[in-house]
Amino acid sequence: MKQRIDQIMPFVLAAVFTIVVQGLSLMEFLPLPVALLIGAGWAVLIGLVARWVRRRPALSAWVEDGLVALGCVTMALFAFGGAIGLVMLGAALDSSSITGETMVTMFLPSIPIAIAANVPTELVILPGLLVLGWRPGTRRILFVAAAVVYFVHRVWTYLVFAPDRLDFAAAERSTAVLTAAEKDQFSAALHVDDPRWVLNLLTFAILLLSAFLSRRGQLGGPSPVVSRPSTSVTLPR
């Protein structure tokens, strides 16, 4: 029974992660049941693919290490890029001549960066690592920790940050200097003091640490040396 639970657990964790995160992501555009259904469908698909890969040790090792490397890249992009973006927006709001048009121009480039970092991480990288890396040891603990931290980050984003987003329709064409009230509105809507980037940085650090526990390194150790008895051949004279 315990062995059976251990076999099922990674798929359950990956499914819960995917369904909740994707459900929250899509509920802004779709009815919640439809959003959850799409999330469940993707969870099944990623689970089946990960199961197929997991049955092939060499391929599984390459894919697992590749997902870790890609996760380090996406989280570095989001953690450091997000932190720098918040610092720049905060500094801009301290300016006495900042306009709504300038604030929108500064903020909009962060959207494709966030999408480029989050989409592969929440759709493929972390669900895949939960399944492929489900082996006793430190790396499994690190994968679960990274998934938990990132899960908290995404839930926090969709429930707290997303509803407060500012409607930029009027501000993007405004060349008038922002008033103190408008600066406060921008600051609140953009969550300039938002500490979520710390969770991004923590996820990056966990994945980076797991990169030092390479799966391919474990499988690709030195081959055992087989000693063979020496044979001497005496040629006739």
PDB file of C-alpha atoms in Angstrom:
ATOM      1  CA  MET A   1       0.000   0.000   0.000  1.00  0.00           C
ATOM      2  CA  LYS A   2       2.786   2.416   0.926  1.00  0.00           C
ATOM      3  CA  GLN A   3       4.596   1.652  -2.319  1.00  0.00           C
ATOM      4  CA  ARG A   4       1.410   2.264  -4.288  1.00  0.00           C
ATOM      5  CA  ILE A   5       0.894   5.641  -2.621  1.00  0.00           C
ATOM      6  CA  ASP A   6       4.501   6.586  -3.343  1.00  0.00           C
ATOM      7  CA  GLN A   7       3.969   5.758  -7.023  1.00  0.00           C
ATOM      8  CA  ILE A   8       0.812   7.858  -7.268  1.00  0.00           C
ATOM      9  CA  MET A   9       1.924  10.820  -5.141  1.00  0.00           C
ATOM     10  CA  PRO A  10       4.051  12.663  -7.759  1.00  0.00           C
ATOM     11  CA  PHE A  11       1.203  12.578 -10.278  1.00  0.00           C
ATOM     12  CA  VAL A  12      -1.253  13.849  -7.659  1.00  0.00           C
ATOM     13  CA  LEU A  13       1.051  16.705  -6.661  1.00  0.00           C
ATOM     14  CA  ALA A  14       1.728  17.646 -10.287  1.00  0.00           C
ATOM     15  CA  ALA A  15      -2.010  17.532 -11.075  1.00  0.00           C
ATOM     16  CA  VAL A  16      -2.997  19.707  -8.092  1.00  0.00           C
ATOM     17  CA  PHE A  17      -0.246  22.188  -8.944  1.00  0.00           C
ATOM     18  CA  THR A  18      -1.288  22.405 -12.601  1.00  0.00           C
ATOM     19  CA  ILE A  19      -5.053  22.513 -12.085  1.00  0.00           C
ATOM     20  CA  VAL A  20      -4.963  25.235  -9.420  1.00  0.00           C
ATOM     21  CA  VAL A  21      -2.391  27.450 -11.145  1.00  0.00           C
ATOM     22  CA  GLN A  22      -3.947  27.132 -14.591  1.00  0.00           C
ATOM     23  CA  GLY A  23      -7.456  27.481 -13.205  1.00  0.00           C
ATOM     24  CA  LEU A  24      -6.535  30.790 -11.554  1.00  0.00           C
ATOM     25  CA  SER A  25      -4.705  31.915 -14.684  1.00  0.00           C
ATOM     26  CA  LEU A  26      -7.615  31.249 -17.041  1.00  0.00           C
ATOM     27  CA  MET A  27     -10.552  32.218 -14.813  1.00  0.00           C
ATOM     28  CA  GLU A  28     -10.151  35.859 -15.833  1.00  0.00           C
ATOM     29  CA  PHE A  29     -11.038  34.915 -19.413  1.00  0.00           C
ATOM     30  CA  LEU A  30     -13.191  31.795 -18.949  1.00  0.00           C
ATOM     31  CA  PRO A  31     -15.820  30.515 -16.522  1.00  0.00           C
ATOM     32  CA  LEU A  32     -14.166  28.805 -13.558  1.00  0.00           C
ATOM     33  CA  PRO A  33     -15.416  25.256 -14.395  1.00  0.00           C
ATOM     34  CA  VAL A  34     -14.057  25.566 -17.938  1.00  0.00           C
ATOM     35  CA  ALA A  35     -10.743  26.941 -16.644  1.00  0.00           C
ATOM     36  CA  LEU A  36     -10.393  24.070 -14.185  1.00  0.00           C
ATOM     37  CA  LEU A  37     -11.308  21.559 -16.887  1.00  0.00           C
ATOM     38  CA  ILE A  38      -8.570  22.911 -19.171  1.00  0.00           C
ATOM     39  CA  GLY A  39      -6.129  22.756 -16.276  1.00  0.00           C
ATOM     40  CA  ALA A  40      -7.122  19.154 -15.581  1.00  0.00           C
ATOM     41  CA  GLY A  41      -6.677  18.239 -19.236  1.00  0.00           C
ATOM     42  CA  TRP A  42      -3.188  19.698 -19.299  1.00  0.00           C
ATOM     43  CA  ALA A  43      -2.366  17.936 -16.018  1.00  0.00           C
ATOM     44  CA  VAL A  44      -3.325  14.593 -17.562  1.00  0.00           C
ATOM     45  CA  LEU A  45      -1.281  15.318 -20.689  1.00  0.00           C
ATOM     46  CA  ILE A  46       1.869  16.389 -18.838  1.00  0.00           C
ATOM     47  CA  GLY A  47       1.486  13.426 -16.482  1.00  0.00           C
ATOM     48  CA  LEU A  48       1.284  10.931 -19.336  1.00  0.00           C
ATOM     49  CA  VAL A  49       4.285  12.432 -21.125  1.00  0.00           C
ATOM     50  CA  ALA A  50       6.323  12.518 -17.911  1.00  0.00           C
ATOM     51  CA  ARG A  51       5.370   8.909 -17.169  1.00  0.00           C
ATOM     52  CA  TRP A  52       6.507   7.827 -20.637  1.00  0.00           C
ATOM     53  CA  VAL A  53       9.822   9.643 -20.231  1.00  0.00           C
ATOM     54  CA  ARG A  54      10.293   8.329 -16.691  1.00  0.00           C
ATOM     55  CA  ARG A  55      10.273   4.729 -17.936  1.00  0.00           C
ATOM     56  CA  ARG A  56      13.400   5.412 -19.995  1.00  0.00           C
ATOM     57  CA  PRO A  57      16.231   6.070 -17.527  1.00  0.00           C
ATOM     58  CA  ALA A  58      18.721   7.683 -19.921  1.00  0.00           C
ATOM     59  CA  LEU A  59      16.133   9.948 -21.560  1.00  0.00           C
ATOM     60  CA  SER A  60      14.596  10.741 -18.167  1.00  0.00           C
ATOM     61  CA  ALA A  61      17.983  11.876 -16.834  1.00  0.00           C
ATOM     62  CA  TRP A  62      18.545  14.196 -19.783  1.00  0.00           C
ATOM     63  CA  VAL A  63      15.031  15.663 -19.623  1.00  0.00           C
ATOM     64  CA  GLU A  64      15.176  16.132 -15.849  1.00  0.00           C
ATOM     65  CA  ASP A  65      18.499  17.972 -15.955  1.00  0.00           C
ATOM     66  CA  GLY A  66      17.298  19.988 -18.941  1.00  0.00           C
ATOM     67  CA  LEU A  67      14.169  21.101 -17.073  1.00  0.00           C
ATOM     68  CA  VAL A  68      16.304  22.103 -14.080  1.00  0.00           C
ATOM     69  CA  ALA A  69      18.563  24.209 -16.319  1.00  0.00           C
ATOM     70  CA  LEU A  70      15.577  25.818 -18.043  1.00  0.00           C
ATOM     71  CA  GLY A  71      13.950  26.497 -14.670  1.00  0.00           C
ATOM     72  CA  CYS A  72      17.089  28.262 -13.465  1.00  0.00           C
ATOM     73  CA  VAL A  73      16.999  30.477 -16.561  1.00  0.00           C
ATOM     74  CA  THR A  74      13.311  31.373 -16.285  1.00  0.00           C
ATOM     75  CA  MET A  75      13.467  32.083 -12.562  1.00  0.00           C
ATOM     76  CA  ALA A  76      16.650  34.136 -12.901  1.00  0.00           C
ATOM     77  CA  LEU A  77      14.943  36.157 -15.620  1.00  0.00           C
ATOM     78  CA  PHE A  78      11.872  36.740 -13.488  1.00  0.00           C
ATOM     79  CA  ALA A  79      13.553  37.202 -10.100  1.00  0.00           C
ATOM     80  CA  PHE A  80      16.287  39.611 -11.106  1.00  0.00           C
ATOM     81  CA  GLY A  81      14.311  41.253 -13.903  1.00  0.00           C
ATOM     82  CA  GLY A  82      11.314  41.724 -11.626  1.00  0.00           C
ATOM     83  CA  ALA A  83      13.378  43.187  -8.812  1.00  0.00           C
ATOM     84  CA  ILE A  84      15.093  45.650 -11.165  1.00  0.00           C
ATOM     85  CA  GLY A  85      11.743  46.587 -12.700  1.00  0.00           C
ATOM     86  CA  LEU A  86      10.219  47.386  -9.314  1.00  0.00           C
ATOM     87  CA  VAL A  87      13.237  49.499  -8.365  1.00  0.00           C
ATOM     88  CA  MET A  88      12.956  51.449 -11.631  1.00  0.00           C
ATOM     89  CA  LEU A  89       9.216  52.016 -11.233  1.00  0.00           C
ATOM     90  CA  GLY A  90       9.690  53.143  -7.649  1.00  0.00           C
ATOM     91  CA  ALA A  91      12.414  55.586  -8.684  1.00  0.00           C
ATOM     92  CA  ALA A  92      10.242  56.904 -11.512  1.00  0.00           C
ATOM     93  CA  LEU A  93       7.371  57.592  -9.145  1.00  0.00           C
ATOM     94  CA  ASP A  94       9.710  59.695  -7.030  1.00  0.00           C
ATOM     95  CA  SER A  95      10.309  61.974  -9.998  1.00  0.00           C
ATOM     96  CA  SER A  96       8.540  65.337  -9.965  1.00  0.00           C
ATOM     97  CA  SER A  97       7.935  65.298 -13.745  1.00  0.00           C
ATOM     98  CA  ILE A  98       6.818  61.733 -14.481  1.00  0.00           C
ATOM     99  CA  THR A  99       3.762  61.357 -16.731  1.00  0.00           C
ATOM    100  CA  GLY A 100       1.222  58.578 -17.114  1.00  0.00           C
ATOM    101  CA  GLU A 101       2.477  57.860 -20.630  1.00  0.00           C
ATOM    102  CA  THR A 102       6.033  57.359 -19.345  1.00  0.00           C
ATOM    103  CA  MET A 103       4.909  55.070 -16.507  1.00  0.00           C
ATOM    104  CA  VAL A 104       2.920  52.874 -18.898  1.00  0.00           C
ATOM    105  CA  THR A 105       5.836  52.793 -21.349  1.00  0.00           C
ATOM    106  CA  MET A 106       8.155  51.621 -18.560  1.00  0.00           C
ATOM    107  CA  PHE A 107       5.734  48.967 -17.280  1.00  0.00           C
ATOM    108  CA  LEU A 108       4.531  47.309 -20.486  1.00  0.00           C
ATOM    109  CA  PRO A 109       7.859  45.607 -21.455  1.00  0.00           C
ATOM    110  CA  SER A 110       7.709  43.637 -18.200  1.00  0.00           C
ATOM    111  CA  ILE A 111       4.588  41.778 -19.365  1.00  0.00           C
ATOM    112  CA  PRO A 112       6.230  39.639 -22.109  1.00  0.00           C
ATOM    113  CA  ILE A 113       9.167  38.981 -19.758  1.00  0.00           C
ATOM    114  CA  ALA A 114       6.774  37.686 -17.097  1.00  0.00           C
ATOM    115  CA  ILE A 115       4.965  35.527 -19.654  1.00  0.00           C
ATOM    116  CA  ALA A 116       8.242  34.117 -21.001  1.00  0.00           C
ATOM    117  CA  ALA A 117       9.288  33.165 -17.469  1.00  0.00           C
ATOM    118  CA  ASN A 118       6.001  31.923 -16.029  1.00  0.00           C
ATOM    119  CA  VAL A 119       4.407  29.983 -18.881  1.00  0.00           C
ATOM    120  CA  PRO A 120       7.089  27.273 -19.293  1.00  0.00           C
ATOM    121  CA  THR A 121       7.687  27.127 -15.533  1.00  0.00           C
ATOM    122  CA  GLU A 122       4.085  26.486 -14.532  1.00  0.00           C
ATOM    123  CA  LEU A 123       3.058  24.440 -17.566  1.00  0.00           C
ATOM    124  CA  VAL A 124       6.057  22.141 -18.014  1.00  0.00           C
ATOM    125  CA  ILE A 125       9.094  22.643 -15.784  1.00  0.00           C
ATOM    126  CA  LEU A 126       7.791  22.198 -12.239  1.00  0.00           C
ATOM    127  CA  PRO A 127       5.014  19.648 -12.987  1.00  0.00           C
ATOM    128  CA  GLY A 128       7.521  17.636 -15.006  1.00  0.00           C
ATOM    129  CA  LEU A 129      10.175  17.753 -12.279  1.00  0.00           C
ATOM    130  CA  LEU A 130       7.697  16.587  -9.642  1.00  0.00           C
ATOM    131  CA  VAL A 131       7.150  13.396 -11.647  1.00  0.00           C
ATOM    132  CA  LEU A 132      10.607  12.794 -13.108  1.00  0.00           C
ATOM    133  CA  GLY A 133      12.448  13.648  -9.912  1.00  0.00           C
ATOM    134  CA  TRP A 134      10.326  11.573  -7.551  1.00  0.00           C
ATOM    135  CA  ARG A 135      13.125   9.457  -6.093  1.00  0.00           C
ATOM    136  CA  PRO A 136      14.261   9.260  -2.467  1.00  0.00           C
ATOM    137  CA  GLY A 137      16.950  11.834  -1.853  1.00  0.00           C
ATOM    138  CA  THR A 138      17.771  15.504  -1.565  1.00  0.00           C
ATOM    139  CA  ARG A 139      16.793  16.387  -5.120  1.00  0.00           C
ATOM    140  CA  ARG A 140      13.195  15.301  -4.618  1.00  0.00           C
ATOM    141  CA  ILE A 141      12.984  17.499  -1.514  1.00  0.00           C
ATOM    142  CA  LEU A 142      14.331  20.440  -3.503  1.00  0.00           C
ATOM    143  CA  PHE A 143      11.851  19.909  -6.345  1.00  0.00           C
ATOM    144  CA  VAL A 144       8.918  19.778  -3.931  1.00  0.00           C
ATOM    145  CA  ALA A 145      10.187  22.888  -2.129  1.00  0.00           C
ATOM    146  CA  ALA A 146      10.562  24.787  -5.420  1.00  0.00           C
ATOM    147  CA  ALA A 147       7.036  23.777  -6.470  1.00  0.00           C
ATOM    148  CA  VAL A 148       5.557  24.861  -3.119  1.00  0.00           C
ATOM    149  CA  VAL A 149       7.298  28.255  -3.135  1.00  0.00           C
ATOM    150  CA  TYR A 150       6.358  28.916  -6.748  1.00  0.00           C
ATOM    151  CA  PHE A 151       2.789  27.722  -6.108  1.00  0.00           C
ATOM    152  CA  VAL A 152       2.429  30.266  -3.278  1.00  0.00           C
ATOM    153  CA  HIS A 153       3.819  32.946  -5.586  1.00  0.00           C
ATOM    154  CA  ARG A 154       1.339  32.224  -8.366  1.00  0.00           C
ATOM    155  CA  VAL A 155      -1.691  31.990  -6.056  1.00  0.00           C
ATOM    156  CA  TRP A 156      -0.606  35.255  -4.431  1.00  0.00           C
ATOM    157  CA  THR A 157      -0.278  36.833  -7.876  1.00  0.00           C
ATOM    158  CA  TYR A 158      -3.670  35.784  -9.178  1.00  0.00           C
ATOM    159  CA  LEU A 159      -5.627  36.520  -5.987  1.00  0.00           C
ATOM    160  CA  VAL A 160      -3.903  39.739  -4.866  1.00  0.00           C
ATOM    161  CA  PHE A 161      -1.911  41.335  -7.678  1.00  0.00           C
ATOM    162  CA  ALA A 162      -4.099  40.647 -10.721  1.00  0.00           C
ATOM    163  CA  PRO A 163      -7.348  42.210  -9.360  1.00  0.00           C
ATOM    164  CA  ASP A 164      -5.473  45.438  -8.536  1.00  0.00           C
ATOM    165  CA  ARG A 165      -4.058  45.986 -11.985  1.00  0.00           C
ATOM    166  CA  LEU A 166      -4.517  49.515 -13.209  1.00  0.00           C
ATOM    167  CA  ASP A 167      -6.588  50.283 -16.280  1.00  0.00           C
ATOM    168  CA  PHE A 168      -3.989  51.921 -18.493  1.00  0.00           C
ATOM    169  CA  ALA A 169      -6.458  53.006 -21.189  1.00  0.00           C
ATOM    170  CA  ALA A 170      -6.450  56.651 -20.107  1.00  0.00           C
ATOM    171  CA  ALA A 171      -2.976  56.874 -18.602  1.00  0.00           C
ATOM    172  CA  GLU A 172      -1.116  55.545 -21.647  1.00  0.00           C
ATOM    173  CA  ARG A 173      -1.893  58.702 -23.635  1.00  0.00           C
ATOM    174  CA  SER A 174      -1.556  61.198 -20.807  1.00  0.00           C
ATOM    175  CA  THR A 175       1.374  63.583 -21.093  1.00  0.00           C
ATOM    176  CA  ALA A 176       0.376  65.522 -17.989  1.00  0.00           C
ATOM    177  CA  VAL A 177       2.578  65.264 -14.929  1.00  0.00           C
ATOM    178  CA  LEU A 178       1.139  62.801 -12.421  1.00  0.00           C
ATOM    179  CA  THR A 179      -0.380  64.245  -9.302  1.00  0.00           C
ATOM    180  CA  ALA A 180       0.417  62.819  -5.869  1.00  0.00           C
ATOM    181  CA  ALA A 181      -2.924  60.952  -5.872  1.00  0.00           C
ATOM    182  CA  GLU A 182      -2.237  59.457  -9.304  1.00  0.00           C
ATOM    183  CA  LYS A 183       1.246  58.371  -8.175  1.00  0.00           C
ATOM    184  CA  ASP A 184      -0.327  56.614  -5.198  1.00  0.00           C
ATOM    185  CA  GLN A 185      -2.762  54.917  -7.568  1.00  0.00           C
ATOM    186  CA  PHE A 186       0.056  53.700  -9.808  1.00  0.00           C
ATOM    187  CA  SER A 187       2.090  52.537  -6.818  1.00  0.00           C
ATOM    188  CA  ALA A 188      -0.838  50.553  -5.404  1.00  0.00           C
ATOM    189  CA  ALA A 189      -1.876  49.062  -8.761  1.00  0.00           C
ATOM    190  CA  LEU A 190       1.659  48.031  -9.720  1.00  0.00           C
ATOM    191  CA  HIS A 191       2.503  46.821  -6.199  1.00  0.00           C
ATOM    192  CA  VAL A 192       5.820  48.657  -6.268  1.00  0.00           C
ATOM    193  CA  ASP A 193       6.548  47.539  -2.702  1.00  0.00           C
ATOM    194  CA  ASP A 194       5.491  43.970  -3.503  1.00  0.00           C
ATOM    195  CA  PRO A 195       7.854  41.384  -1.939  1.00  0.00           C
ATOM    196  CA  ARG A 196       6.833  38.596  -4.350  1.00  0.00           C
ATOM    197  CA  TRP A 197      10.187  38.864  -6.103  1.00  0.00           C
ATOM    198  CA  VAL A 198      11.705  37.280  -2.978  1.00  0.00           C
ATOM    199  CA  LEU A 199       9.722  34.105  -3.737  1.00  0.00           C
ATOM    200  CA  ASN A 200      11.022  34.196  -7.320  1.00  0.00           C
ATOM    201  CA  LEU A 201      14.563  34.522  -6.009  1.00  0.00           C
ATOM    202  CA  LEU A 202      14.016  31.653  -3.570  1.00  0.00           C
ATOM    203  CA  THR A 203      12.644  29.408  -6.323  1.00  0.00           C
ATOM    204  CA  PHE A 204      15.681  30.243  -8.451  1.00  0.00           C
ATOM    205  CA  ALA A 205      18.048  29.436  -5.562  1.00  0.00           C
ATOM    206  CA  ILE A 206      16.375  26.067  -4.919  1.00  0.00           C
ATOM    207  CA  LEU A 207      16.515  25.050  -8.586  1.00  0.00           C
ATOM    208  CA  LEU A 208      20.118  26.224  -8.844  1.00  0.00           C
ATOM    209  CA  LEU A 209      21.026  24.086  -5.838  1.00  0.00           C
ATOM    210  CA  SER A 210      19.322  21.068  -7.404  1.00  0.00           C
ATOM    211  CA  ALA A 211      21.426  21.583 -10.549  1.00  0.00           C
ATOM    212  CA  PHE A 212      24.481  20.466  -8.587  1.00  0.00           C
ATOM    213  CA  LEU A 213      22.811  17.079  -8.037  1.00  0.00           C
ATOM    214  CA  SER A 214      22.823  16.130 -11.705  1.00  0.00           C
ATOM    215  CA  ARG A 215      20.821  13.048 -12.598  1.00  0.00           C
ATOM    216  CA  ARG A 216      23.045  12.364 -15.606  1.00  0.00           C
ATOM    217  CA  GLY A 217      26.060  12.521 -13.324  1.00  0.00           C
ATOM    218  CA  GLN A 218      24.546   9.771 -11.208  1.00  0.00           C
ATOM    219  CA  LEU A 219      23.836   7.556 -14.199  1.00  0.00           C
ATOM    220  CA  GLY A 220      27.023   8.319 -16.092  1.00  0.00           C
ATOM    221  CA  GLY A 221      29.617   7.232 -13.541  1.00  0.00           C
ATOM    222  CA  PRO A 222      32.846   5.540 -14.560  1.00  0.00           C
ATOM    223  CA  SER A 223      32.403   2.100 -16.011  1.00  0.00           C
ATOM    224  CA  PRO A 224      33.779  -0.737 -13.923  1.00  0.00           C
ATOM    225  CA  VAL A 225      37.188  -1.947 -15.051  1.00  0.00           C
ATOM    226  CA  VAL A 226      37.225  -5.619 -15.854  1.00  0.00           C
ATOM    227  CA  SER A 227      40.650  -7.199 -15.592  1.00  0.00           C
ATOM    228  CA  ARG A 228      41.436  -9.887 -18.082  1.00  0.00           C
ATOM    229  CA  PRO A 229      44.126 -12.492 -17.689  1.00  0.00           C
ATOM    230  CA  SER A 230      47.080 -11.779 -19.917  1.00  0.00           C
ATOM    231  CA  THR A 231      47.870 -14.374 -22.514  1.00  0.00           C
ATOM    232  CA  SER A 232      51.208 -14.850 -24.128  1.00  0.00           C
ATOM    233  CA  VAL A 233      51.607 -16.458 -27.472  1.00  0.00           C
ATOM    234  CA  THR A 234      54.873 -18.095 -28.402  1.00  0.00           C
ATOM    235  CA  LEU A 235      55.524 -17.958 -32.072  1.00  0.00           C
ATOM    236  CA  PRO A 236      57.290 -20.901 -33.629  1.00  0.00           C
ATOM    237  CA  ARG A 237      60.851 -20.248 -34.779  1.00  0.00           C
TER     238      ARG A 237
END
